[in-house]
Tab-separated table of C-alpha atoms in Angstrom:
chain	number	residue	atom	x	y	z
A	1	MET	CA	-19.536	-8.356	12.031
A	2	GLU	CA	-17.212	-7.960	15.076
A	3	HIS	CA	-14.314	-10.394	15.123
A	4	LYS	CA	-13.068	-11.464	18.471
A	5	LEU	CA	-9.318	-12.144	18.965
A	6	ASP	CA	-8.593	-15.652	18.595
A	7	TYR	CA	-5.680	-16.081	21.518
A	8	LYS	CA	-4.733	-19.628	20.490
A	9	LYS	CA	-4.093	-18.619	16.879
A	10	THR	CA	-2.344	-15.523	17.893
A	11	PHE	CA	0.123	-17.516	20.377
A	12	THR	CA	0.702	-20.015	17.550
A	13	LEU	CA	1.587	-17.135	15.339
A	14	GLY	CA	4.040	-15.780	18.097
A	15	PHE	CA	6.294	-18.677	17.240
A	16	GLY	CA	7.519	-16.859	14.223
A	17	PHE	CA	8.390	-13.809	16.302
A	18	PHE	CA	9.955	-16.254	19.010
A	19	ALA	CA	12.184	-17.569	16.258
A	20	ILE	CA	13.084	-14.000	14.957
A	21	SER	CA	13.818	-12.835	18.752
A	22	ILE	CA	16.128	-15.766	19.809
A	23	THR	CA	18.162	-15.388	16.470
A	24	TRP	CA	18.727	-11.773	16.709
A	25	SER	CA	19.372	-11.943	20.468
A	26	VAL	CA	21.827	-14.712	20.132
A	27	TYR	CA	23.408	-12.904	17.071
A	28	ASN	CA	23.740	-9.517	18.811
A	29	ALA	CA	25.047	-10.774	22.004
A	30	PHE	CA	27.719	-13.373	20.822
A	31	MET	CA	28.549	-12.608	17.208
A	32	PRO	CA	30.769	-9.462	18.322
A	33	LEU	CA	32.559	-11.888	20.740
A	34	LEU	CA	33.069	-14.442	17.744
A	35	LEU	CA	34.231	-11.645	15.555
A	36	GLY	CA	36.486	-10.308	18.382
A	37	ASN	CA	38.567	-13.629	17.867
A	38	TYR	CA	39.695	-12.269	14.754
A	39	LEU	CA	39.450	-8.396	15.002
A	40	LYS	CA	40.360	-5.630	17.587
A	41	SER	CA	38.670	-2.597	16.088
A	42	ALA	CA	35.136	-2.095	17.679
A	43	ALA	CA	34.227	0.055	14.468
A	44	LEU	CA	35.242	-2.801	12.119
A	45	ILE	CA	33.183	-5.358	14.329
A	46	GLY	CA	30.306	-2.979	14.200
A	47	PHE	CA	30.507	-2.704	10.468
A	48	ILE	CA	30.594	-6.477	9.917
A	49	MET	CA	27.535	-6.653	12.111
A	50	THR	CA	25.674	-4.297	9.680
A	51	ILE	CA	26.437	-5.961	6.250
A	52	ASP	CA	23.266	-8.075	6.488
A	53	ASN	CA	21.116	-5.075	6.876
A	54	TYR	CA	22.260	-3.726	3.633
A	55	LEU	CA	20.554	-6.796	2.040
A	56	ALA	CA	17.714	-6.181	4.216
A	57	LEU	CA	17.193	-2.607	2.702
A	58	PHE	CA	16.167	-4.099	-0.554
A	59	ILE	CA	14.831	-7.559	0.340
A	60	GLN	CA	12.436	-6.887	3.119
A	61	PRO	CA	10.406	-4.186	1.392
A	62	ALA	CA	10.326	-6.081	-1.728
A	63	VAL	CA	9.322	-9.220	-0.051
A	64	GLY	CA	6.670	-7.502	1.792
A	65	PHE	CA	5.342	-6.077	-1.518
A	66	TYR	CA	5.348	-9.295	-3.452
A	67	SER	CA	3.708	-11.075	-0.524
A	68	ASP	CA	0.686	-8.742	-1.194
A	69	LYS	CA	0.628	-9.588	-4.844
A	70	ILE	CA	0.997	-13.522	-4.866
A	71	ASN	CA	-1.626	-16.154	-4.152
A	72	THR	CA	-0.597	-19.753	-3.821
A	73	LYS	CA	-2.110	-22.905	-2.428
A	74	PHE	CA	-0.265	-22.017	0.767
A	75	GLY	CA	-1.409	-18.533	0.804
A	76	ARG	CA	0.479	-15.198	0.296
A	77	ARG	CA	2.964	-14.921	3.214
A	78	MET	CA	3.756	-18.746	3.883
A	79	PRO	CA	5.658	-19.423	0.777
A	80	PHE	CA	8.347	-16.935	1.952
A	81	ILE	CA	8.327	-18.493	5.387
A	82	MET	CA	8.712	-22.034	3.878
A	83	VAL	CA	11.887	-20.743	2.206
A	84	GLY	CA	13.434	-18.440	4.844
A	85	MET	CA	12.941	-20.127	8.072
A	86	PRO	CA	14.589	-23.542	7.064
A	87	LEU	CA	17.707	-21.743	5.318
A	88	ALA	CA	18.074	-19.403	8.501
A	89	ALA	CA	18.238	-22.396	10.782
A	90	VAL	CA	20.864	-24.053	8.416
A	91	PHE	CA	23.196	-20.969	8.409
A	92	MET	CA	22.811	-20.226	12.241
A	93	PHE	CA	23.925	-23.748	12.747
A	94	LEU	CA	26.922	-23.259	10.317
A	95	ILE	CA	28.176	-20.122	12.014
A	96	PRO	CA	30.157	-21.614	14.843
A	97	GLN	CA	31.427	-24.338	12.499
A	98	THR	CA	33.446	-21.821	10.702
A	99	LYS	CA	37.335	-21.813	10.928
A	100	SER	CA	38.192	-18.378	9.411
A	101	LEU	CA	36.981	-14.656	9.518
A	102	TYR	CA	35.924	-15.075	5.794
A	103	ALA	CA	33.850	-18.295	6.303
A	104	LEU	CA	32.396	-16.623	9.409
A	105	VAL	CA	31.188	-13.554	7.337
A	106	PHE	CA	29.975	-15.664	4.595
A	107	ALA	CA	27.739	-17.803	7.090
A	108	LEU	CA	26.466	-14.662	8.983
A	109	LEU	CA	25.738	-12.918	5.677
A	110	PHE	CA	23.530	-15.926	4.331
A	111	MET	CA	21.930	-16.393	7.882
A	112	ASN	CA	20.722	-12.606	7.609
A	113	LEU	CA	19.576	-13.033	3.768
A	114	SER	CA	17.552	-15.931	4.814
A	115	MET	CA	15.979	-13.990	7.868
A	116	SER	CA	15.040	-11.087	5.480
A	117	ILE	CA	13.045	-13.542	3.070
A	118	TYR	CA	10.668	-14.477	6.082
A	119	ARG	CA	10.741	-11.731	8.353
A	120	SER	CA	8.143	-9.156	6.853
A	121	PRO	CA	5.676	-11.955	5.804
A	122	VAL	CA	5.600	-13.625	9.354
A	123	ILE	CA	4.882	-10.254	10.957
A	124	ALA	CA	2.378	-9.279	8.078
A	125	LEU	CA	0.364	-12.339	9.070
A	126	MET	CA	-0.538	-10.785	12.375
A	127	PRO	CA	-2.824	-8.026	11.012
A	128	ASP	CA	-3.890	-10.483	8.306
A	129	ILE	CA	-5.582	-12.720	10.766
A	130	THR	CA	-6.445	-10.038	13.349
A	131	ALA	CA	-9.245	-7.363	13.354
A	132	LYS	CA	-7.987	-3.844	13.332
A	133	GLN	CA	-9.280	-3.065	17.010
A	134	HIS	CA	-7.340	-5.996	18.459
A	135	ARG	CA	-4.026	-5.407	16.863
A	136	SER	CA	-2.185	-3.923	19.770
A	137	LYS	CA	-3.322	-6.745	21.993
A	138	SER	CA	-2.379	-9.303	19.317
A	139	ASN	CA	1.088	-7.717	18.932
A	140	SER	CA	1.653	-7.865	22.805
A	141	ILE	CA	0.957	-11.594	22.681
A	142	ILE	CA	3.384	-12.119	19.754
A	143	ASN	CA	6.106	-9.988	21.261
A	144	PHE	CA	5.552	-11.754	24.675
A	145	MET	CA	6.668	-14.908	22.649
A	146	GLY	CA	9.611	-12.932	21.185
A	147	GLY	CA	10.370	-11.969	24.651
A	148	ILE	CA	10.590	-15.615	25.783
A	149	GLY	CA	13.003	-16.169	23.007
A	150	SER	CA	15.243	-13.247	24.025
A	151	LEU	CA	15.279	-14.649	27.545
A	152	ILE	CA	16.247	-17.951	26.600
A	153	ALA	CA	19.009	-16.510	24.420
A	154	TYR	CA	20.353	-14.483	27.271
A	155	LEU	CA	20.067	-16.662	30.237
A	156	ILE	CA	20.458	-20.233	28.721
A	157	GLY	CA	22.726	-18.949	25.740
A	158	GLY	CA	25.100	-17.125	28.302
A	159	ARG	CA	25.535	-20.292	30.072
A	160	LEU	CA	26.000	-22.379	26.975
A	161	PHE	CA	28.464	-19.895	25.536
A	162	GLU	CA	30.732	-20.551	28.668
A	163	LEU	CA	30.650	-24.349	27.764
A	164	ASN	CA	31.213	-23.756	24.013
A	165	GLU	CA	30.930	-20.583	21.873
A	166	GLY	CA	28.967	-22.455	19.284
A	167	TYR	CA	26.171	-23.925	21.521
A	168	PRO	CA	24.076	-20.642	21.452
A	169	PHE	CA	23.955	-20.676	17.706
A	170	ILE	CA	23.155	-24.425	17.657
A	171	LEU	CA	20.270	-23.837	20.064
A	172	SER	CA	18.827	-21.091	18.139
A	173	SER	CA	19.027	-23.167	14.844
A	174	PHE	CA	16.985	-26.001	16.371
A	175	LEU	CA	14.544	-23.704	17.938
A	176	ILE	CA	13.952	-21.840	14.461
A	177	LEU	CA	13.237	-25.264	13.019
A	178	PHE	CA	10.806	-26.128	15.750
A	179	SER	CA	8.975	-22.834	15.503
A	180	PHE	CA	8.620	-23.340	11.670
A	181	GLY	CA	7.018	-26.739	12.203
A	182	VAL	CA	4.442	-25.082	14.591
A	183	LEU	CA	3.594	-22.382	12.222
A	184	PHE	CA	3.492	-24.664	9.021
A	185	LEU	CA	1.228	-27.059	10.557
A	186	LYS	CA	-0.943	-24.867	12.597
A	187	ILE	CA	-1.388	-21.662	10.435
A	188	LYS	CA	-3.404	-22.096	7.356
A	189	GLU	CA	-3.743	-18.923	5.329
A	190	HIS	CA	-6.858	-19.814	3.354
A	191	ARG	CA	-8.615	-20.805	6.629
A	192	ASP	CA	-7.233	-18.227	8.997
A	193	VAL	CA	-7.020	-15.073	7.291
A	194	LEU	CA	-9.812	-12.750	7.912
A	195	HIS	CA	-9.333	-11.029	4.474
A	196	TYR	CA	-6.561	-9.900	2.271
A	197	GLU	CA	-7.021	-6.234	1.573
A	198	SER	CA	-7.034	-5.529	-2.108
A	199	ALA	CA	-5.750	-2.225	-3.517
A	200	GLU	CA	-8.235	0.039	-5.571
A	201	GLU	CA	-5.423	0.523	-8.211
A	202	LYS	CA	-2.383	-1.432	-9.120
A	203	ARG	CA	0.834	-0.013	-7.934
A	204	ASN	CA	4.382	-1.212	-8.439
A	205	LEU	CA	6.945	-1.390	-5.404
A	206	ILE	CA	8.400	2.116	-6.031
A	207	GLN	CA	4.944	3.577	-5.964
A	208	GLY	CA	4.014	1.765	-2.823
A	209	LEU	CA	7.191	3.127	-1.099
A	210	GLY	CA	6.483	6.596	-2.520
A	211	ILE	CA	3.003	6.514	-0.808
A	212	ALA	CA	4.494	5.787	2.584
A	213	TRP	CA	7.298	8.474	2.160
A	214	LYS	CA	4.882	11.280	0.999
A	215	ASP	CA	2.553	10.666	4.137
A	216	LYS	CA	4.059	13.054	6.658
A	217	ASN	CA	2.751	11.389	9.548
A	218	ALA	CA	3.829	8.026	8.340
A	219	ARG	CA	7.310	9.591	7.606
A	220	ASN	CA	7.635	11.181	11.162
A	221	LEU	CA	6.639	7.826	12.646
A	222	LEU	CA	9.230	5.974	10.449
A	223	PHE	CA	12.021	8.441	11.578
A	224	ALA	CA	10.990	7.815	15.201
A	225	ILE	CA	11.182	4.076	14.540
A	226	CYS	CA	14.763	4.520	12.932
A	227	SER	CA	15.897	6.621	15.902
A	228	TRP	CA	14.762	4.316	18.882
A	229	PHE	CA	16.265	1.336	17.002
A	230	ILE	CA	19.529	3.153	16.602
A	231	ALA	CA	19.563	3.667	20.460
A	232	TYR	CA	18.588	0.079	21.356
A	233	ASN	CA	20.627	-1.585	18.809
A	234	GLY	CA	23.750	-0.012	19.703
A	235	ILE	CA	23.389	-0.787	23.484
A	236	GLU	CA	22.263	-4.452	22.555
A	237	THR	CA	25.106	-4.941	20.068
A	238	PHE	CA	28.061	-3.558	22.268
A	239	PHE	CA	26.750	-4.442	25.906
A	240	THR	CA	28.799	-7.668	26.196
A	241	LYS	CA	32.000	-5.773	24.993
A	242	TYR	CA	31.045	-3.002	27.312
A	243	GLY	CA	30.778	-5.171	30.181
A	244	GLN	CA	33.871	-7.012	29.439
A	245	SER	CA	36.000	-3.934	28.585
A	246	TYR	CA	34.466	-1.194	30.667
A	247	LEU	CA	32.760	-2.896	33.638
A	248	GLY	CA	35.291	-5.827	33.806
A	249	ILE	CA	32.663	-8.555	34.069
A	250	GLN	CA	32.437	-11.966	32.439
A	251	PRO	CA	30.416	-12.194	29.167
A	252	ALA	CA	27.850	-14.565	31.060
A	253	GLN	CA	27.455	-11.826	33.591
A	254	ALA	CA	26.796	-9.292	30.995
A	255	THR	CA	24.098	-11.510	29.001
A	256	THR	CA	22.368	-12.195	32.459
A	257	THR	CA	22.242	-8.553	32.954
A	258	LEU	CA	20.603	-8.030	29.490
A	259	ALA	CA	18.198	-10.834	30.442
A	260	PHE	CA	16.695	-8.352	32.884
A	261	ILE	CA	15.301	-6.353	29.901
A	262	SER	CA	13.998	-9.349	28.359
A	263	LEU	CA	12.313	-10.427	31.575
A	264	SER	CA	10.694	-7.145	32.081
A	265	PHE	CA	9.607	-6.897	28.327
A	266	LEU	CA	8.069	-10.346	28.820
A	267	VAL	CA	6.213	-9.244	32.066
A	268	PHE	CA	5.072	-5.917	30.506
A	269	ALA	CA	4.392	-6.990	26.907
A	270	ILE	CA	0.646	-7.965	27.419
A	271	PRO	CA	0.013	-4.839	29.672
A	272	ALA	CA	1.709	-2.694	27.177
A	273	GLY	CA	-0.859	-3.826	24.443
A	274	ILE	CA	-3.726	-3.238	27.019
A	275	ILE	CA	-2.356	0.235	27.756
A	276	GLY	CA	-2.071	0.950	24.114
A	277	THR	CA	-5.554	0.017	23.427
A	278	LYS	CA	-6.874	2.216	26.419
A	279	ILE	CA	-4.748	5.473	26.035
A	280	GLY	CA	-3.712	5.247	22.291
A	281	LYS	CA	-0.794	3.642	20.775
A	282	LYS	CA	1.077	7.111	20.165
A	283	ASN	CA	0.579	8.198	23.753
A	284	THR	CA	1.931	4.762	25.026
A	285	ILE	CA	4.885	4.959	22.773
A	286	ARG	CA	5.724	8.651	23.990
A	287	MET	CA	5.698	7.498	27.399
A	288	GLY	CA	8.013	4.642	26.692
A	289	VAL	CA	10.459	6.568	24.822
A	290	GLY	CA	10.550	9.380	27.590
A	291	LEU	CA	11.153	6.712	30.194
A	292	ALA	CA	13.997	5.328	28.109
A	293	VAL	CA	15.718	8.722	27.953
A	294	ILE	CA	15.673	8.985	31.598
A	295	LEU	CA	16.825	5.470	32.116
A	296	THR	CA	19.855	5.522	29.811
A	297	LEU	CA	20.980	8.731	31.069
A	298	THR	CA	20.967	7.325	34.721
A	299	LEU	CA	22.861	4.195	33.370
A	300	TYR	CA	25.488	6.615	31.652
A	301	LEU	CA	26.076	7.802	35.081
A	302	LEU	CA	26.840	4.668	36.859
A	303	LYS	CA	30.667	3.962	37.127
A	304	PRO	CA	32.375	0.631	37.135
A	305	GLN	CA	33.837	1.198	40.664
A	306	GLN	CA	30.555	1.981	42.335
A	307	SER	CA	29.445	-0.727	44.948
A	308	ASN	CA	26.562	-2.738	43.801
A	309	MET	CA	26.814	-1.319	40.337
A	310	LEU	CA	25.719	-4.465	38.675
A	311	LEU	CA	22.698	-4.522	41.004
A	312	TYR	CA	21.621	-0.905	40.009
A	313	MET	CA	22.135	-1.735	36.401
A	314	ARG	CA	19.823	-4.780	36.484
A	315	ILE	CA	17.093	-2.754	38.380
A	316	LEU	CA	17.215	0.065	35.740
A	317	PHE	CA	17.270	-2.621	33.091
A	318	LEU	CA	13.830	-3.792	34.395
A	319	GLY	CA	12.646	-0.295	33.654
A	320	VAL	CA	14.209	-0.202	30.238
A	321	GLY	CA	12.129	-3.346	29.668
A	322	PHE	CA	9.028	-1.818	30.410
A	323	ALA	CA	9.911	1.358	28.276
A	324	TRP	CA	10.902	-0.991	25.253
A	325	ALA	CA	7.724	-2.902	25.683
A	326	SER	CA	5.621	0.275	25.519
A	327	ILE	CA	7.458	1.362	22.440
A	328	ASN	CA	7.753	-1.809	20.469
A	329	ILE	CA	4.229	-3.399	21.249
A	330	ASN	CA	2.580	-0.400	19.801
A	331	SER	CA	4.676	0.820	17.022
A	332	TYR	CA	3.987	-1.947	14.341
A	333	PRO	CA	0.164	-1.799	14.950
A	334	LEU	CA	0.508	1.960	14.349
A	335	VAL	CA	2.302	1.540	11.131
A	336	ALA	CA	-0.343	-1.172	10.137
A	337	ASP	CA	-2.973	1.213	10.831
A	338	MET	CA	-1.635	3.834	8.983
A	339	SER	CA	-1.178	1.564	5.810
A	340	PRO	CA	-3.423	2.445	2.738
A	341	LEU	CA	-5.760	-0.367	1.264
A	342	GLY	CA	-3.489	-3.385	-0.293
A	343	LEU	CA	-0.177	-2.047	0.988
A	344	LEU	CA	-0.046	-3.852	4.495
A	345	GLY	CA	2.836	-5.919	3.130
A	346	THR	CA	4.464	-3.042	1.726
A	347	TYR	CA	4.166	-0.800	4.783
A	348	THR	CA	5.428	-3.982	6.992
A	349	GLY	CA	8.389	-3.960	4.674
A	350	VAL	CA	8.849	-0.377	5.125
A	351	TYR	CA	8.876	-0.679	8.977
A	352	TYR	CA	11.727	-3.216	8.578
A	353	LEU	CA	13.535	-1.052	5.844
A	354	PHE	CA	13.852	1.738	8.670
A	355	SER	CA	14.889	-0.649	11.343
A	356	SER	CA	17.384	-1.985	9.012
A	357	ILE	CA	18.844	1.434	8.263
A	358	ALA	CA	18.942	1.764	11.988
A	359	ASN	CA	20.847	-1.494	12.329
A	360	ILE	CA	23.201	-0.269	9.514
A	361	ILE	CA	24.095	3.074	11.246
A	362	SER	CA	24.155	2.032	14.847
A	363	PRO	CA	26.996	-0.489	15.047
A	364	VAL	CA	29.328	1.461	12.941
A	365	LEU	CA	28.508	4.885	14.545
A	366	LEU	CA	28.787	3.500	18.153
A	367	GLY	CA	31.886	1.338	17.294
A	368	PHE	CA	33.502	4.523	15.853
A	369	LEU	CA	32.572	6.650	18.897
A	370	ILE	CA	33.763	3.763	21.208
A	371	ASP	CA	37.327	3.688	19.387
A	372	LEU	CA	37.362	7.444	19.773
A	373	ILE	CA	36.124	8.002	23.283
A	374	GLY	CA	35.852	4.520	25.001
A	375	TYR	CA	33.116	2.315	26.098
A	376	GLN	CA	31.697	4.754	28.525
A	377	ILE	CA	29.824	6.465	25.724
A	378	VAL	CA	27.362	3.543	25.230
A	379	PHE	CA	24.402	4.814	27.256
A	380	LEU	CA	24.854	8.475	26.464
A	381	TYR	CA	24.648	7.494	22.881
A	382	GLY	CA	21.419	5.668	23.559
A	383	ALA	CA	19.819	8.423	25.501
A	384	PHE	CA	20.619	10.847	22.522
A	385	PHE	CA	18.904	8.716	20.052
A	386	PHE	CA	15.801	7.954	22.241
A	387	GLY	CA	15.605	11.801	22.754
A	388	LEU	CA	15.357	12.174	19.041
A	389	ALA	CA	12.801	9.505	18.773
A	390	PHE	CA	10.689	11.439	21.337
A	391	LEU	CA	10.774	14.479	19.010
A	392	PHE	CA	9.828	12.525	15.910
A	393	ILE	CA	6.981	10.725	17.646
A	394	SER	CA	5.610	14.111	18.987
A	395	GLN	CA	5.236	15.293	15.538
A	396	VAL	CA	2.847	12.373	14.516
A	397	HIS	CA	-0.741	13.940	14.288
A	398	ASP	CA	-3.030	11.313	12.780
A	399	LYS	CA	-6.562	10.459	13.868
A	400	ARG	CA	-5.442	6.916	13.372
A	401	ALA	CA	-2.546	7.548	15.685
A	402	GLU	CA	-4.573	9.443	18.410
A	403	ASN	CA	-7.049	6.638	18.854
A	404	GLY	CA	-6.386	3.400	20.876
A	405	ASN	CA	-9.315	1.429	19.384
A	406	ASP	CA	-8.876	2.792	15.829
């Protein structure tokens, strides 16, 4: 029996990704500035920005694995969402209320712990409720919703930050709660899930992770994912400080410039899913990564004193948004397609495990390079790791990766 894509249900599920995107965008854009009130070293700011990811290394794969195993009256994924989303909203609200570095680190730590509880389950719901042949399209719709979240964070958040440093975090907190309400009321797992895949044999968490690691194609894909997240996370984390310290622009101008990536991502999210379905997920990702290398190298060559520098940067950022949509829309469906029977939640957790490793490495490594060389290194760093991602994705040779309609 062929299942059609339920657009209404997919858009509803997109509120989960909307909440994730607005939270990370606010966190990455404004947290370094809040930490900058207490600290001067870019490397130390970068290290604090990664603390949460150490938790995610253990929590997200475990949560993904256990969400494959449990079965409650709310379903498999929803119990984790019911705990994680409200807690994330509470701690996001508390972040700007803190009065010391220790309190700020405590709040950001628990905010990210809460995010780790619900992130894998909310994403795993997409393939749960979507037939395999529609996953790229479905993921494009969900990421479109995520793009709206990022756009709100950068455009509205940037303006709110000028009024009060805490306002973007408070806005994000209320939007997480709103999104949770929509998900909880509109998605009923026992009604909406097409089928939960059951494993042929019982496996523990370590065995599940081992299966992913032993698959050469999955391993190359995971290394590619790690590399492009290192590139993107570094640029996103330090761009407001880069704008302030190297370009000599205001934080609001910097976040408005970042919004051009989100705007372009928003426009191209659904087309990227359609392209992935037509020419294959792997081919679309390779195209996006190759373009990202060219664009970040061009951005590196821009100098602060150039006339119309900000205009050129914003035009190039539109291209970066298209490249990032091509990569991001198709990468998780490719991971989901590679997951063996009964290990979808585990593979989702592994996907986030490798993105968490990237988020641990990137701010510290780029912060160290900035302290050593200066902020001009930011886009060269991005180009290098996008180039590495291109090499890894080119090594993925799998019949599931070659087909758009697999």
